[in-house]
Amino acid sequence: MTGNEAMAEAAICAGCRAYFGYPITPQNEILEYMATRMPGVGGAFIQAESEVAAINMCYGASAAGVRTMTSSSSPGISLKMEGISYLAGADLPCVIINVARGGPGLGNISPAQGDYFQATKGGGHGDYRMIVLGPATIAEAIEMVMLAFDLADKYRVPVMILSDGMLGQMMEPITLPEPVDPASLPGKPWALTGARGRHPNVVTSYAIDPGDLSQINTKRQSRYHQIEEKEVRYRETETSDATIVIVAYGTVARIARTAVRMARSQGIKLGMMQPITLWPFPYAPLRTLSSRVNTILTVEMSAGQMIEDVRLAVADRAETPFYGEVGGLVTTPKDILREVKRNVS
Amino acid sequence: MSVNMDNMVKVFERPRSLTDAQFSYCPGCHHGLVTRIIAHTIDELGIQDRAVIVASVGCSVTMYEWFRCDGIQAAHGRACAVATGIKRVNSNLIVFTYQGDGDLAAIGTAESIHAANRGENITVIFINNQIYGMTGGQMAPTTLLGQRATSCPDGRNAQLAGYPIRFAEVIAQLDAPVYVTRQALYDQKRIMAASRAIKKAFQCQIDGKGYSLVEILTNCPTNWRMSPVESNSYVMNQVVGTFPLGDLVDRG
């Protein structure tokens, strides 16, 4: 199974019963898989007229209480940003997969990590946050899609899987999780199901009175703080005796794992920290780590975006060099090892 | 003189589907009238506990506050996509959008056309008052030629801004819609006809027939700079010339 198909099947396993999308390379397999799979489980599938329409269909389906997903790739995700802001503003759960590609503009269809800022720092308008998960392998992607639906429902927030063209297109043997029966999921008393025997439910992000909006936003921010406290996830590899540590997420983390093995075989004390949640970012664990190593090398397939979060965490406790590939070029373990050596000498 | 209420028959009352919240519309505006007609229709059809209002952006942005029904606020122009999402996951709900000309026929053109083209089983109420009311009277896609607006102070000029778009006619070109009509509210006869059209559109959805659009020519006394009475005459004498009334599609 390709990563794209595996993420689509994982969504079905998680109880997703509404998918709306629009073709864009390199994520088409998700749309195509859902077109085949969704009718069989009694779910809704529409190839929408645009990414804008697709995310707004998600807004409607999610408001009606169903686990809902859309997917796209970078330029299409830009179009979805309006809808993501509305989802956040109306406290609606939704899972969005970004199979990221080279940018800006039309860029190209090669894997890239240039959408980190957009995913983790806002992207759409207004004071909102979105949980962002960065899988490095297909197995991780499956696990994270399952987790994404749970987190989205638990906190009533949109959750993004920030994947890339490499992960979406590659094939790996996988084990699928136990499917969740949507009927077994906790109820959503806020959902639009018809005002029968209860007061009407309203789903809106609109509050004309500044006092009201302030109150609503403050309440939402406190939920974000809860997420920051409870949901930070990361993985450390060979860090216990490391003098230099790579910070990398997604596809780069996968490549860097090989670099760590190569370095270790040459006697270099290299470790790695892989943020799993890009928001909330693992600031505290990275801060702790930075006080016992000399160098934290950030590697990205971008001109340097996550590096800003790394430097916030590390401050001047360690050196914070950066190595990046841009334009859809994929870095190699050899390239990373070269950068490591340059920074340990 | 004392009146014995026992012998009286109530022939007119506030629709049960309306809340007690006060409308935020200007005096004389047709929005209030349409809102009331919809509420009355919901009562008549007995669908208060199945109806979901998709409010749009414009003067009717808080539409859901006036109904004892579930409601949702959609981003500008996206109401038909939002309605699609709701209806596709719960076909038992009676889902309708309430959109102005800017929302439906400008920024939401794609969503409006494609929901109709897919034949979504929803009801679209399209308020065509030829102006952006809430933002202060700018030109709409339906503004008449020569009609003044704050963003076309010398009147709409076809060379610069094109022609008023007849959206119901655009939708009527599609194969899927089951009921497409244009109505007005400038006199009692028209109000009764518009009420029948709205009821028919909802009935189409209840019967599972598919997409319906009711375009209603309405007024905007505030931004037209007219009294409500003048605005009614203006709809009757001017607006109808560009937007002819009547059913365009009836496959119901």
Coordinates of C-alpha atoms in Angstrom, one line a residue:
Chain A
M1 CA 0.0 0.0 0.0
T2 CA 1.2 3.5 -0.7
G3 CA 1.4 6.0 2.2
N4 CA -1.6 7.8 0.7
E5 CA -3.8 4.7 0.5
A6 CA -2.6 3.6 4.0
M7 CA -3.6 7.0 5.5
A8 CA -7.0 6.8 3.8
E9 CA -7.6 3.3 5.1
A10 CA -6.5 4.4 8.6
A11 CA -9.1 7.1 8.4
I12 CA -11.8 4.5 7.7
C13 CA -10.5 2.4 10.6
A14 CA -10.7 5.5 12.8
G15 CA -14.4 5.8 12.0
C16 CA -14.2 8.5 9.4
R17 CA -17.5 8.5 7.5
A18 CA -17.2 11.7 5.4
Y19 CA -14.5 12.6 3.0
F20 CA -14.4 15.5 0.6
G21 CA -11.5 16.3 -1.7
Y22 CA -10.2 17.7 -4.9
P23 CA -7.5 16.2 -7.2
I24 CA -3.9 17.5 -6.7
T25 CA -0.6 15.7 -7.0
P26 CA 0.9 14.0 -5.0
Q27 CA -2.2 13.2 -2.9
N28 CA -4.6 11.9 -5.5
E29 CA -4.5 8.3 -4.2
I30 CA -6.3 9.4 -1.0
L31 CA -9.2 10.9 -3.0
E32 CA -9.3 7.8 -5.3
Y33 CA -9.1 5.3 -2.4
M34 CA -11.9 7.1 -0.6
A35 CA -14.1 7.1 -3.8
T36 CA -13.9 3.3 -3.8
R37 CA -13.9 2.6 -0.1
M38 CA -16.4 5.1 1.4
P39 CA -19.6 3.9 -0.2
G40 CA -18.9 0.4 1.1
V41 CA -18.9 1.6 4.7
G42 CA -21.9 3.8 4.2
G43 CA -20.0 7.0 4.3
A44 CA -20.1 10.2 2.3
F45 CA -17.7 10.9 -0.5
I46 CA -17.7 13.9 -2.9
Q47 CA -15.1 15.0 -5.4
A48 CA -15.7 18.7 -4.7
E49 CA -15.5 21.6 -7.2
S50 CA -12.5 23.0 -5.3
E51 CA -10.5 22.7 -2.1
V52 CA -12.5 25.6 -0.8
A53 CA -15.7 23.7 -1.3
A54 CA -14.2 20.5 0.1
I55 CA -13.2 22.0 3.4
N56 CA -16.6 23.7 3.7
M57 CA -18.3 20.3 3.1
C58 CA -16.1 19.1 6.0
Y59 CA -17.4 22.0 8.1
G60 CA -21.0 20.9 7.4
A61 CA -20.4 17.2 7.9
S62 CA -18.4 17.7 11.1
A63 CA -21.1 20.0 12.5
A64 CA -23.6 17.2 11.8
G65 CA -21.5 15.0 14.2
V66 CA -19.6 12.7 11.8
R67 CA -15.8 12.0 11.8
T68 CA -14.7 14.0 8.7
M69 CA -11.6 14.3 6.7
T70 CA -10.1 16.1 3.7
S71 CA -6.7 16.0 2.1
S72 CA -4.7 18.0 -0.3
S73 CA -1.2 19.1 -1.2
S74 CA 0.4 22.5 -0.5
P75 CA -1.3 24.9 -3.0
G76 CA -4.7 23.2 -2.2
I77 CA -4.0 23.5 1.6
S78 CA -3.6 27.3 1.1
L79 CA -7.1 27.3 -0.3
K80 CA -8.4 25.4 2.7
M81 CA -7.0 27.9 5.1
E82 CA -10.2 29.9 5.2
G83 CA -12.2 26.8 6.1
I84 CA -9.7 25.7 8.7
S85 CA -10.0 29.1 10.4
Y86 CA -13.8 28.6 10.5
L87 CA -13.5 25.1 11.8
A88 CA -11.3 26.4 14.6
G89 CA -13.6 29.3 15.2
A90 CA -16.6 27.1 15.4
D91 CA -14.8 24.4 17.6
L92 CA -15.3 21.7 15.0
P93 CA -13.2 18.6 14.8
C94 CA -11.8 17.7 11.4
V95 CA -8.7 15.9 10.1
I96 CA -6.8 17.5 7.2
I97 CA -3.9 15.6 5.5
N98 CA -1.3 17.7 3.7
V99 CA 0.8 15.6 1.4
A100 CA 3.2 18.6 1.0
R101 CA 5.1 19.5 -2.2
G102 CA 7.6 22.1 -3.4
G103 CA 6.5 25.7 -3.3
P104 CA 5.8 28.6 -3.2
G105 CA 3.2 29.1 -5.8
L106 CA 2.8 26.1 -8.1
G107 CA 6.3 25.0 -7.2
N108 CA 6.6 21.3 -8.1
I109 CA 5.3 17.9 -7.1
S110 CA 8.4 16.8 -5.2
P111 CA 8.4 16.3 -1.4
A112 CA 9.1 19.4 0.7
Q113 CA 8.6 20.8 4.1
G114 CA 8.0 24.4 3.2
D115 CA 4.5 24.3 4.8
Y116 CA 5.6 24.1 8.4
F117 CA 5.0 27.8 9.1
Q118 CA 1.5 27.6 7.5
A119 CA 0.6 24.5 9.5
T120 CA 2.0 25.4 12.9
K121 CA 1.8 29.2 13.1
G122 CA -1.7 29.9 11.8
G123 CA -2.1 29.9 8.1
G124 CA -5.6 31.1 8.2
H125 CA -6.8 34.3 9.9
G126 CA -7.4 34.8 13.6
D127 CA -6.1 33.6 16.9
Y128 CA -6.3 29.8 16.5
R129 CA -4.2 26.7 16.8
M130 CA -4.3 23.4 15.0
I131 CA -2.7 20.2 16.2
V132 CA -0.1 19.2 13.7
L133 CA 1.4 15.7 13.5
G134 CA 4.4 14.8 11.4
P135 CA 4.8 11.1 10.5
A136 CA 8.1 9.8 9.2
T137 CA 7.0 6.3 8.1
I138 CA 3.8 4.8 6.8
A139 CA 3.4 2.9 10.1
E140 CA 3.6 6.2 11.9
A141 CA 1.2 7.8 9.5
I142 CA -1.4 5.2 10.2
E143 CA -1.0 5.6 14.0
M144 CA -1.2 9.3 13.7
V145 CA -4.3 9.3 11.5
M146 CA -6.0 7.2 14.2
L147 CA -4.7 9.6 16.9
A148 CA -5.7 12.7 14.9
F149 CA -9.4 11.7 14.9
D150 CA -9.3 11.1 18.7
L151 CA -7.6 14.4 19.4
A152 CA -9.8 16.3 17.1
D153 CA -12.9 15.0 18.9
K154 CA -11.5 15.3 22.3
Y155 CA -10.5 19.0 22.0
R156 CA -12.9 20.0 19.2
V157 CA -10.1 21.3 17.0
P158 CA -8.9 20.7 13.5
V159 CA -5.9 18.4 13.3
M160 CA -3.4 18.3 10.4
I161 CA -1.2 15.4 9.3
L162 CA 1.8 17.2 7.8
S163 CA 3.1 14.5 5.4
D164 CA 4.9 15.0 2.1
G165 CA 5.1 13.6 -1.4
M166 CA 7.8 11.0 -0.4
L167 CA 5.6 9.4 2.3
G168 CA 2.5 9.7 0.2
Q169 CA 3.9 7.9 -2.8
M170 CA 6.2 5.2 -1.2
M171 CA 5.1 1.7 -0.4
E172 CA 5.8 -0.3 2.8
P173 CA 4.3 -3.4 4.3
I174 CA 1.9 -2.3 7.0
T175 CA -0.4 -3.6 9.7
L176 CA -3.8 -2.0 9.9
P177 CA -5.3 -1.1 13.2
E178 CA -8.6 -2.6 14.6
P179 CA -11.4 -0.7 13.0
V180 CA -13.5 1.6 15.2
D181 CA -17.2 1.3 15.1
P182 CA -18.5 4.9 14.7
A183 CA -21.5 4.0 16.8
S184 CA -19.2 3.3 19.7
L185 CA -17.7 6.7 19.7
P186 CA -18.7 9.3 22.5
G187 CA -21.7 11.3 21.6
K188 CA -21.6 14.9 20.3
P189 CA -24.4 16.7 22.1
W190 CA -23.5 19.9 20.3
A191 CA -24.0 18.5 16.8
L192 CA -26.7 19.5 14.4
T193 CA -29.1 16.6 14.5
G194 CA -32.4 18.4 14.5
A195 CA -33.8 20.3 17.5
R196 CA -36.1 17.4 18.7
G197 CA -36.9 17.6 22.4
R198 CA -34.0 20.0 23.1
H199 CA -32.9 23.6 22.5
P200 CA -31.6 24.3 19.1
N201 CA -27.8 23.7 18.5
V202 CA -25.9 26.4 16.8
V203 CA -22.5 26.1 15.2
T204 CA -20.9 29.5 14.5
S205 CA -17.7 31.4 14.8
Y206 CA -19.5 34.7 14.8
A207 CA -19.8 36.9 17.9
I208 CA -20.4 40.5 17.1
D209 CA -20.0 41.7 20.7
P210 CA -16.2 42.0 21.5
G211 CA -16.9 40.9 25.1
D212 CA -18.6 37.7 23.9
L213 CA -15.8 37.0 21.4
S214 CA -13.2 37.7 24.0
Q215 CA -14.8 35.2 26.3
I216 CA -15.2 32.5 23.6
N217 CA -11.6 33.0 22.5
T218 CA -10.2 32.9 26.0
K219 CA -12.0 29.6 26.7
R220 CA -10.6 28.2 23.5
Q221 CA -7.1 29.3 24.4
S222 CA -7.4 27.5 27.7
R223 CA -8.1 24.3 25.7
Y224 CA -5.0 25.0 23.7
H225 CA -3.0 25.3 26.9
Q226 CA -4.3 21.9 27.9
I227 CA -3.2 20.5 24.6
E228 CA 0.3 22.0 25.2
E229 CA 0.4 20.4 28.6
K230 CA -0.9 16.9 27.7
E231 CA -0.3 16.2 24.1
V232 CA 3.3 16.9 23.3
R233 CA 4.8 13.9 21.5
Y234 CA 8.4 13.2 20.3
R235 CA 10.9 10.4 19.9
E236 CA 14.5 10.4 21.0
T237 CA 17.1 8.1 19.4
E238 CA 20.6 7.6 20.8
T239 CA 20.5 10.8 22.8
S240 CA 21.7 9.5 26.2
D241 CA 25.4 9.9 25.4
A242 CA 25.1 12.2 22.4
T243 CA 27.2 15.3 21.9
I244 CA 25.4 16.3 18.8
V245 CA 21.7 15.8 18.1
I246 CA 19.7 16.2 14.9
V247 CA 16.2 17.6 15.1
A248 CA 14.1 16.5 12.2
Y249 CA 10.5 15.6 11.5
G250 CA 8.7 13.6 8.8
T251 CA 10.6 12.2 5.9
V252 CA 13.8 13.9 7.0
A253 CA 13.6 12.1 10.3
R254 CA 13.4 8.8 8.5
I255 CA 16.5 9.7 6.5
A256 CA 18.3 11.0 9.5
R257 CA 17.8 7.7 11.4
T258 CA 20.1 6.1 8.8
A259 CA 22.6 9.0 9.3
V260 CA 22.5 8.3 13.1
R261 CA 23.4 4.6 12.4
M262 CA 26.2 5.6 10.0
A263 CA 27.6 8.1 12.5
R264 CA 27.5 5.7 15.4
S265 CA 29.4 3.1 13.3
Q266 CA 32.1 5.7 12.8
G267 CA 32.3 6.6 16.5
I268 CA 30.4 9.9 16.3
K269 CA 28.1 10.4 19.2
L270 CA 25.1 11.5 17.2
G271 CA 21.5 11.3 18.4
M272 CA 18.2 12.4 17.1
M273 CA 15.1 14.1 18.4
Q274 CA 12.0 13.7 16.2
P275 CA 9.1 16.0 17.1
I276 CA 5.9 14.0 16.5
T277 CA 3.6 16.9 17.4
L278 CA 4.8 19.9 15.5
W279 CA 2.2 21.9 17.4
P280 CA 2.3 21.6 20.3
F281 CA 6.1 21.7 19.7
P282 CA 8.3 19.7 22.2
Y283 CA 10.0 22.9 23.6
A284 CA 10.5 21.5 27.1
P285 CA 12.1 18.2 26.2
L286 CA 14.3 19.9 23.7
R287 CA 15.4 22.5 26.3
T288 CA 16.4 19.7 28.6
L289 CA 18.3 17.9 25.9
S290 CA 20.1 21.1 24.9
S291 CA 21.7 21.5 28.3
R292 CA 23.6 18.2 27.9
V293 CA 24.8 18.4 24.3
N294 CA 27.0 20.7 22.4
T295 CA 25.2 21.0 19.2
I296 CA 21.6 20.7 18.0
L297 CA 21.5 20.4 14.2
T298 CA 18.2 21.1 12.6
V299 CA 17.6 19.4 9.2
E300 CA 14.6 20.3 7.0
M301 CA 13.5 20.1 3.4
S302 CA 13.0 23.9 3.5
A303 CA 15.1 27.0 3.9
G304 CA 14.6 26.8 7.7
Q305 CA 11.2 26.9 9.3
M306 CA 11.1 24.5 12.3
I307 CA 14.6 25.9 13.2
E308 CA 12.8 28.9 14.7
D309 CA 11.0 26.7 17.2
V310 CA 14.3 24.8 17.9
R311 CA 16.1 28.0 18.6
L312 CA 13.2 29.2 20.9
A313 CA 13.7 26.0 22.9
V314 CA 17.5 25.9 22.9
A315 CA 18.3 29.6 23.2
D316 CA 22.1 29.7 23.9
R317 CA 22.4 26.4 25.7
A318 CA 23.9 24.8 22.6
E319 CA 25.0 25.6 19.0
T320 CA 22.0 25.5 16.6
P321 CA 23.2 25.1 13.0
F322 CA 20.8 24.5 10.2
Y323 CA 21.0 22.3 7.1
G324 CA 18.2 22.4 4.5
E325 CA 17.4 21.3 1.0
V326 CA 14.9 23.5 -1.0
G327 CA 12.9 23.2 -4.1
G328 CA 11.7 19.6 -3.7
L329 CA 15.2 18.2 -3.4
V330 CA 15.4 15.3 -1.0
T331 CA 18.4 15.1 1.4
T332 CA 20.4 11.9 1.8
P333 CA 21.9 10.2 4.9
K334 CA 25.3 11.0 3.4
D335 CA 24.5 14.7 3.1
I336 CA 23.3 14.8 6.7
L337 CA 26.4 12.9 7.9
R338 CA 28.6 15.5 6.1
E339 CA 26.8 18.3 7.9
V340 CA 27.2 16.5 11.2
K341 CA 30.9 16.1 10.7
R342 CA 31.2 19.7 9.8
N343 CA 29.6 20.6 13.1
V344 CA 31.6 18.3 15.4
S345 CA 35.1 19.1 14.2
Chain B
M1 CA -67.9 45.6 24.5
S2 CA -66.7 42.2 25.8
V3 CA -65.4 39.6 23.3
N4 CA -65.9 36.0 23.9
M5 CA -62.5 34.4 22.8
D6 CA -64.1 30.9 22.7
N7 CA -66.0 31.8 19.6
M8 CA -62.9 33.2 17.8
V9 CA -60.8 31.3 15.3
K10 CA -57.2 32.3 15.2
V11 CA -56.3 32.9 11.5
F12 CA -52.9 34.5 12.0
E13 CA -50.2 34.1 14.6
R14 CA -46.5 34.3 15.1
P15 CA -45.0 31.1 13.6
R16 CA -44.1 28.6 16.3
S17 CA -40.7 28.1 14.7
L18 CA -39.7 31.7 15.4
T19 CA -37.9 32.5 18.6
D20 CA -38.7 35.7 20.5
A21 CA -35.5 37.3 19.4
Q22 CA -36.0 40.6 17.6
F23 CA -35.0 40.8 13.9
S24 CA -32.0 43.0 13.3
Y25 CA -33.3 44.2 9.9
C26 CA -34.1 47.8 8.9
P27 CA -37.7 48.9 9.0
G28 CA -39.5 47.9 5.8
C29 CA -36.9 45.4 4.7
H30 CA -38.2 42.3 3.0
H31 CA -35.7 40.0 4.9
G32 CA -38.1 40.0 7.8
L33 CA -40.9 39.0 5.6
V34 CA -39.0 36.1 4.0
T35 CA -37.9 34.9 7.4
R36 CA -41.5 34.8 8.6
I37 CA -42.6 33.0 5.5
I38 CA -39.9 30.3 6.0
A39 CA -40.9 29.9 9.7
H40 CA -44.5 29.6 8.7
T41 CA -43.6 27.0 6.1
I42 CA -41.5 25.0 8.7
D43 CA -44.6 25.0 10.9
E44 CA -46.9 23.9 8.2
L45 CA -44.7 21.1 7.1
G46 CA -44.0 20.0 10.6
I47 CA -40.2 20.0 10.2
Q48 CA -39.0 22.3 13.0
D49 CA -37.2 19.4 14.6
R50 CA -35.5 18.3 11.4
A51 CA -34.7 21.7 9.8
V52 CA -31.1 23.0 9.7
I53 CA -30.5 26.6 8.7
V54 CA -27.3 27.4 6.9
A55 CA -26.9 31.1 7.5
S56 CA -24.6 33.0 5.2
V57 CA -22.7 36.3 5.4
G58 CA -24.6 39.5 5.0
C59 CA -27.6 41.0 6.7
S60 CA -28.9 37.6 7.6
V61 CA -25.7 36.4 9.2
T62 CA -27.5 35.6 12.5
M63 CA -30.5 34.0 10.8
Y64 CA -30.2 31.0 13.2
E65 CA -31.1 33.2 16.2
W66 CA -34.6 33.6 15.0
F67 CA -35.5 30.0 14.5
R68 CA -36.2 27.2 17.0
C69 CA -34.2 25.0 14.7
D70 CA -30.6 23.9 14.6
G71 CA -28.4 26.3 12.6
I72 CA -24.9 26.9 11.4
Q73 CA -23.1 30.0 10.1
A74 CA -21.2 29.5 6.8
A75 CA -18.2 31.4 5.5
H76 CA -19.0 34.0 2.8
G77 CA -20.3 32.2 -0.3
R78 CA -19.8 28.7 1.1
A79 CA -23.3 27.9 2.3
C80 CA -24.2 25.4 -0.4
A81 CA -21.0 23.4 0.3
V82 CA -21.7 23.5 4.0
A83 CA -25.3 22.4 3.4
T84 CA -24.0 19.6 1.1
G85 CA -21.8 18.3 3.9
I86 CA -24.6 18.2 6.4
K87 CA -27.2 16.7 4.1
R88 CA -24.8 14.0 2.8
V89 CA -24.1 12.6 6.3
N90 CA -27.7 12.9 7.6
S91 CA -30.4 12.7 4.9
N92 CA -33.2 12.9 7.5
L93 CA -32.4 16.6 8.1
I94 CA -34.1 19.3 6.1
V95 CA -31.3 21.6 5.1
F96 CA -31.7 25.0 3.6
T97 CA -29.4 27.9 2.9
Y98 CA -30.4 31.6 3.0
Q99 CA -28.0 33.7 0.9
G100 CA -27.9 37.1 -0.6
D101 CA -26.8 38.1 -4.1
G102 CA -23.2 38.8 -3.1
D103 CA -22.9 35.5 -1.2
L104 CA -24.6 33.3 -3.7
A105 CA -23.9 34.9 -7.0
A106 CA -20.4 36.5 -6.5
I107 CA -18.1 35.0 -4.0
G108 CA -20.0 31.7 -3.8
T109 CA -20.6 31.2 -7.5
A110 CA -18.7 27.9 -7.7
E111 CA -20.2 26.4 -4.6
S112 CA -23.7 27.6 -5.6
I113 CA -23.5 26.1 -9.2
H114 CA -21.9 22.8 -8.3
A115 CA -24.3 22.0 -5.4
A116 CA -27.1 22.6 -7.9
N117 CA -25.4 20.6 -10.6
R118 CA -24.9 17.6 -8.2
G119 CA -28.6 17.9 -7.5
E120 CA -28.0 18.1 -3.8
N121 CA -31.3 17.5 -2.0
I122 CA -31.3 20.9 -0.3
T123 CA -33.3 24.1 -0.6
V124 CA -31.6 27.4 -1.5
I125 CA -33.4 30.7 -0.7
F126 CA -31.7 33.4 -2.7
I127 CA -32.3 37.0 -1.6
N128 CA -31.7 39.2 -4.6
N129 CA -31.8 42.9 -3.5
Q130 CA -29.2 44.0 -6.0
I131 CA -26.9 45.5 -3.3
Y132 CA -24.5 44.6 -0.5
G133 CA -26.6 45.7 2.4
M134 CA -24.5 44.8 5.5
T135 CA -21.3 46.4 4.2
G136 CA -23.0 49.6 3.3
G137 CA -24.5 49.5 -0.2
Q138 CA -21.8 48.4 -2.6
M139 CA -22.5 47.1 -6.1
A140 CA -23.7 43.5 -6.3
P141 CA -23.5 41.1 -9.2
T142 CA -27.2 41.7 -9.6
T143 CA -27.1 45.5 -9.5
L144 CA -29.2 46.9 -12.3
L145 CA -27.5 48.9 -15.2
G146 CA -27.4 52.5 -14.2
Q147 CA -28.3 51.7 -10.5
R148 CA -26.1 53.7 -8.1
A149 CA -24.1 52.0 -5.4
T150 CA -21.3 53.2 -3.2
S151 CA -18.8 51.3 -5.4
C152 CA -20.4 52.5 -8.6
P153 CA -21.4 56.0 -7.6
D154 CA -22.3 57.0 -11.2
G155 CA -24.5 53.9 -11.7
R156 CA -23.5 50.5 -12.9
N157 CA -21.7 50.8 -16.2
A158 CA -21.8 47.6 -18.3
Q159 CA -18.4 48.3 -19.9
L160 CA -16.8 48.5 -16.5
A161 CA -18.8 46.1 -14.4
G162 CA -20.8 43.9 -16.8
Y163 CA -24.5 43.1 -16.6
P164 CA -26.7 42.0 -13.7
I165 CA -26.4 38.2 -13.5
R166 CA -29.6 36.2 -13.8
F167 CA -28.6 33.4 -11.5
A168 CA -31.9 31.5 -11.5
E169 CA -31.5 31.3 -15.3
V170 CA -27.9 30.0 -14.9
I171 CA -29.1 27.3 -12.5
A172 CA -32.0 26.5 -14.8
Q173 CA -29.6 25.5 -17.5
L174 CA -28.5 22.5 -15.4
D175 CA -30.0 19.1 -15.7
A176 CA -30.3 18.3 -12.0
P177 CA -32.4 21.0 -10.3
V178 CA -36.0 20.0 -9.8
Y179 CA -37.5 23.4 -9.0
V180 CA -36.1 26.8 -9.9
T181 CA -38.3 29.9 -9.5
R182 CA -38.1 33.7 -9.2
Q183 CA -40.5 35.4 -6.9
A184 CA -41.1 38.9 -5.5
L185 CA -42.8 40.5 -2.5
Y186 CA -44.0 43.9 -3.6
D187 CA -47.7 43.2 -3.1
Q188 CA -50.0 40.7 -1.4
K189 CA -50.5 38.6 -4.4
R190 CA -46.7 38.2 -4.8
I191 CA -46.3 37.4 -1.1
M192 CA -48.8 34.6 -1.4
A193 CA -47.1 33.3 -4.5
A194 CA -43.6 33.5 -2.9
S195 CA -45.0 31.6 0.1
R196 CA -46.3 28.8 -2.1
A197 CA -43.0 28.7 -3.9
I198 CA -41.0 28.4 -0.7
K199 CA -43.3 25.6 0.5
K200 CA -43.0 23.8 -2.7
A201 CA -39.2 24.0 -2.6
F202 CA -39.1 22.5 0.9
Q203 CA -41.6 19.8 -0.1
C204 CA -39.3 18.8 -3.0
Q205 CA -36.6 18.2 -0.4
I206 CA -38.9 16.3 2.0
D207 CA -40.0 14.1 -0.9
G208 CA -36.3 13.4 -1.8
K209 CA -36.7 14.9 -5.2
G210 CA -33.5 17.1 -5.1
Y211 CA -32.2 20.6 -5.4
S212 CA -34.5 23.6 -5.5
L213 CA -33.8 27.3 -5.7
V214 CA -36.2 30.1 -4.8
E215 CA -34.8 33.5 -5.9
I216 CA -36.7 36.3 -4.3
L217 CA -36.5 39.9 -5.5
T218 CA -36.3 41.9 -2.4
N219 CA -35.8 45.6 -1.4
C220 CA -33.2 47.5 0.5
P221 CA -34.8 50.8 1.5
T222 CA -31.8 51.9 3.5
N223 CA -29.2 51.5 0.8
W224 CA -31.5 52.2 -2.1
R225 CA -32.3 55.5 -0.3
M226 CA -36.0 54.9 -0.6
S227 CA -39.0 54.6 1.6
P228 CA -40.3 51.0 1.9
V229 CA -43.3 52.0 -0.2
E230 CA -41.1 53.5 -2.9
S231 CA -38.9 50.4 -2.8
N232 CA -41.9 48.1 -3.5
S233 CA -42.9 50.2 -6.5
Y234 CA -39.3 50.1 -7.7
V235 CA -39.1 46.3 -7.6
M236 CA -42.5 46.2 -9.4
N237 CA -41.6 48.7 -12.1
Q238 CA -37.8 48.4 -12.5
V239 CA -36.3 45.3 -11.1
V240 CA -38.8 42.9 -12.6
G241 CA -37.8 44.2 -16.0
T242 CA -34.3 42.8 -15.6
F243 CA -35.4 39.8 -13.5
P244 CA -38.6 38.3 -14.9
L245 CA -40.8 36.5 -12.4
G246 CA -42.0 32.9 -12.6
D247 CA -40.9 29.2 -12.6
L248 CA -37.9 28.4 -14.7
V249 CA -37.7 24.7 -13.9
D250 CA -40.5 22.5 -12.4
R251 CA -39.6 18.9 -12.4
G252 CA -41.3 18.5 -9.0

